[in-house]
Amino acid sequence: MKRELAAAARDLAAYIKTLDENLAEFPRGEAAPQPKIAAAVHAAENPLPAPSSSAGPEAPDMASLSETVKNCRKCPLGYARLNAVFGVGSDTARVVFVGEGPGFQEDHQGEPFVGRSGQLLDKILETVLGLKRSDVYIANIVKCHPMKNPETPEAHGNDRPPTPEEISACRPYLDEQLRAIKPACIVTLGSVATKVLLGMDKGISVMRGQWYDYPVELFGPGHPIKVLPTYHPAALLRNPNLKRDTWEDMKMLKSFLENGKIA
Ligand code: SF4
């Protein structure tokens, strides 16, 4: 027991050192808090969209789904984006990480979590889970960059939260991705993704560190995808004190992936 505790303490110290080195590279204040998002996805105002079971029992084809998203104009974001940001990683991943939407860097590169938050996410994956981004799948709830001024996609500081209408329009794509990948679990990154996917109006500090069932039955009754909420990496950039909680969440994820069940 003593040996296990000592090993856990060493793991935690190594993780914190790695993240400290990473955090030191980044100025504080990336992705300023977005209080409007919380209001926009309040469960009462934005009920969980209906399950996308209308797509039928066959798993969707990711390549054609990606092509559909690339050409999508279902909401106004499709007319301002530089690139649709479909998702990245393994199409057979056991875990899917979900954020709220692309920002400036993602819009420019067409890939989710490629800015400073993304680099930190990569570091967490590697340090705690021993995984690369190509081992997991990473996606967002909305696939196009929500901008304050859609006329200036080249401007920095132009990010805004997605509206409930944009979330409702785009959300079925995420469920289609999940139906194709068939992951064992989802990790929601931050308050917005957690509220939207779980339909619960509680803050991330309350929701994190516990497993939930994804309320959309993509694979029939009795086969829920497990959901683990944790902090958005941008929150760790703003407040490094959150990294210990994130480490604990990632250890829970590691245990689930290794044992196939919740400890
Ligand atoms: S955000 Fe989603 S629904 Fe809106 S245009 Fe982009 S892909 Fe289509």
mmCIF file of N, CA and C and ligand atoms in Angstrom, residues 68-70 72-79 81 84 141-145 166 169-171 173, ligand 1:
data_model
loop_
_atom_site.group_PDB
_atom_site.id
_atom_site.type_symbol
_atom_site.label_atom_id
_atom_site.label_comp_id
_atom_site.label_asym_id
_atom_site.label_seq_id
_atom_site.Cartn_x
_atom_site.Cartn_y
_atom_site.Cartn_z
ATOM 1 N N THR A 68 -19.891 16.046 -45.663
ATOM 2 C CA THR A 68 -21.151 16.765 -45.429
ATOM 3 C C THR A 68 -20.903 18.000 -44.566
ATOM 4 N N VAL A 69 -20.116 17.811 -43.509
ATOM 5 C CA VAL A 69 -19.826 18.939 -42.601
ATOM 6 C C VAL A 69 -19.044 20.021 -43.340
ATOM 7 N N LYS A 70 -18.106 19.586 -44.175
ATOM 8 C CA LYS A 70 -17.283 20.550 -44.928
ATOM 9 C C LYS A 70 -18.151 21.470 -45.785
ATOM 10 N N CYS A 72 -21.436 22.064 -45.153
ATOM 11 C CA CYS A 72 -22.667 22.404 -44.426
ATOM 12 C C CYS A 72 -22.867 23.921 -44.324
ATOM 13 N N ARG A 73 -24.119 24.331 -44.495
ATOM 14 C CA ARG A 73 -24.510 25.733 -44.280
ATOM 15 C C ARG A 73 -25.818 25.752 -43.488
ATOM 16 N N LYS A 74 -25.960 24.780 -42.562
ATOM 17 C CA LYS A 74 -27.228 24.689 -41.813
ATOM 18 C C LYS A 74 -27.432 25.852 -40.861
ATOM 19 N N CYS A 75 -26.344 26.517 -40.486
ATOM 20 C CA CYS A 75 -26.489 27.682 -39.608
ATOM 21 C C CYS A 75 -25.561 28.778 -40.108
ATOM 22 N N PRO A 76 -25.711 30.001 -39.619
ATOM 23 C CA PRO A 76 -24.922 31.121 -40.161
ATOM 24 C C PRO A 76 -23.407 30.944 -40.022
ATOM 25 N N LEU A 77 -22.954 30.105 -39.079
ATOM 26 C CA LEU A 77 -21.509 29.927 -38.903
ATOM 27 C C LEU A 77 -20.861 29.389 -40.185
ATOM 28 N N GLY A 78 -21.621 28.647 -40.950
ATOM 29 C CA GLY A 78 -21.092 28.041 -42.176
ATOM 30 C C GLY A 78 -20.719 29.061 -43.224
ATOM 31 N N TYR A 79 -21.232 30.288 -43.109
ATOM 32 C CA TYR A 79 -20.954 31.309 -44.112
ATOM 33 C C TYR A 79 -19.759 32.179 -43.735
ATOM 34 N N ARG A 81 -17.012 30.854 -41.569
ATOM 35 C CA ARG A 81 -15.822 30.054 -41.211
ATOM 36 C C ARG A 81 -14.787 30.072 -42.342
ATOM 37 N N ALA A 84 -14.352 24.258 -41.877
ATOM 38 C CA ALA A 84 -15.135 23.457 -40.926
ATOM 39 C C ALA A 84 -14.140 22.574 -40.164
ATOM 40 N N ILE A 141 -18.658 20.457 -30.246
ATOM 41 C CA ILE A 141 -20.106 20.408 -30.449
ATOM 42 C C ILE A 141 -20.496 21.166 -31.710
ATOM 43 N N VAL A 142 -19.990 22.384 -31.891
ATOM 44 C CA VAL A 142 -20.205 23.064 -33.179
ATOM 45 C C VAL A 142 -18.913 22.978 -33.992
ATOM 46 N N LYS A 143 -19.086 22.799 -35.281
ATOM 47 C CA LYS A 143 -17.934 22.510 -36.144
ATOM 48 C C LYS A 143 -17.359 23.761 -36.814
ATOM 49 N N CYS A 144 -18.015 24.892 -36.663
ATOM 50 C CA CYS A 144 -17.512 26.112 -37.294
ATOM 51 C C CYS A 144 -17.295 27.183 -36.237
ATOM 52 N N HIS A 145 -16.369 28.073 -36.515
ATOM 53 C CA HIS A 145 -15.906 29.074 -35.553
ATOM 54 C C HIS A 145 -16.974 30.150 -35.300
ATOM 55 N N GLU A 166 -27.269 27.561 -32.977
ATOM 56 C CA GLU A 166 -26.110 26.963 -33.652
ATOM 57 C C GLU A 166 -25.803 25.584 -33.052
ATOM 58 N N ALA A 169 -28.367 23.142 -34.336
ATOM 59 C CA ALA A 169 -28.170 22.805 -35.754
ATOM 60 C C ALA A 169 -27.024 21.814 -35.919
ATOM 61 N N CYS A 170 -25.977 21.970 -35.126
ATOM 62 C CA CYS A 170 -24.746 21.196 -35.344
ATOM 63 C C CYS A 170 -24.676 19.908 -34.531
ATOM 64 N N ARG A 171 -25.351 19.879 -33.425
ATOM 65 C CA ARG A 171 -25.243 18.753 -32.491
ATOM 66 C C ARG A 171 -25.457 17.373 -33.133
ATOM 67 N N TYR A 173 -24.432 16.203 -35.800
ATOM 68 C CA TYR A 173 -23.187 15.698 -36.395
ATOM 69 C C TYR A 173 -22.330 14.976 -35.354
HETATM 70 S S1 SF4 B 1 -21.655 25.015 -37.234
HETATM 71 FE FE1 SF4 B 1 -22.406 23.000 -37.772
HETATM 72 S S2 SF4 B 1 -24.528 23.313 -38.462
HETATM 73 FE FE2 SF4 B 1 -23.488 25.312 -38.515
HETATM 74 S S3 SF4 B 1 -22.720 25.442 -40.623
HETATM 75 FE FE3 SF4 B 1 -21.062 24.617 -39.357
HETATM 76 S S4 SF4 B 1 -21.260 22.397 -39.603
HETATM 77 FE FE4 SF4 B 1 -23.202 23.313 -40.277
#
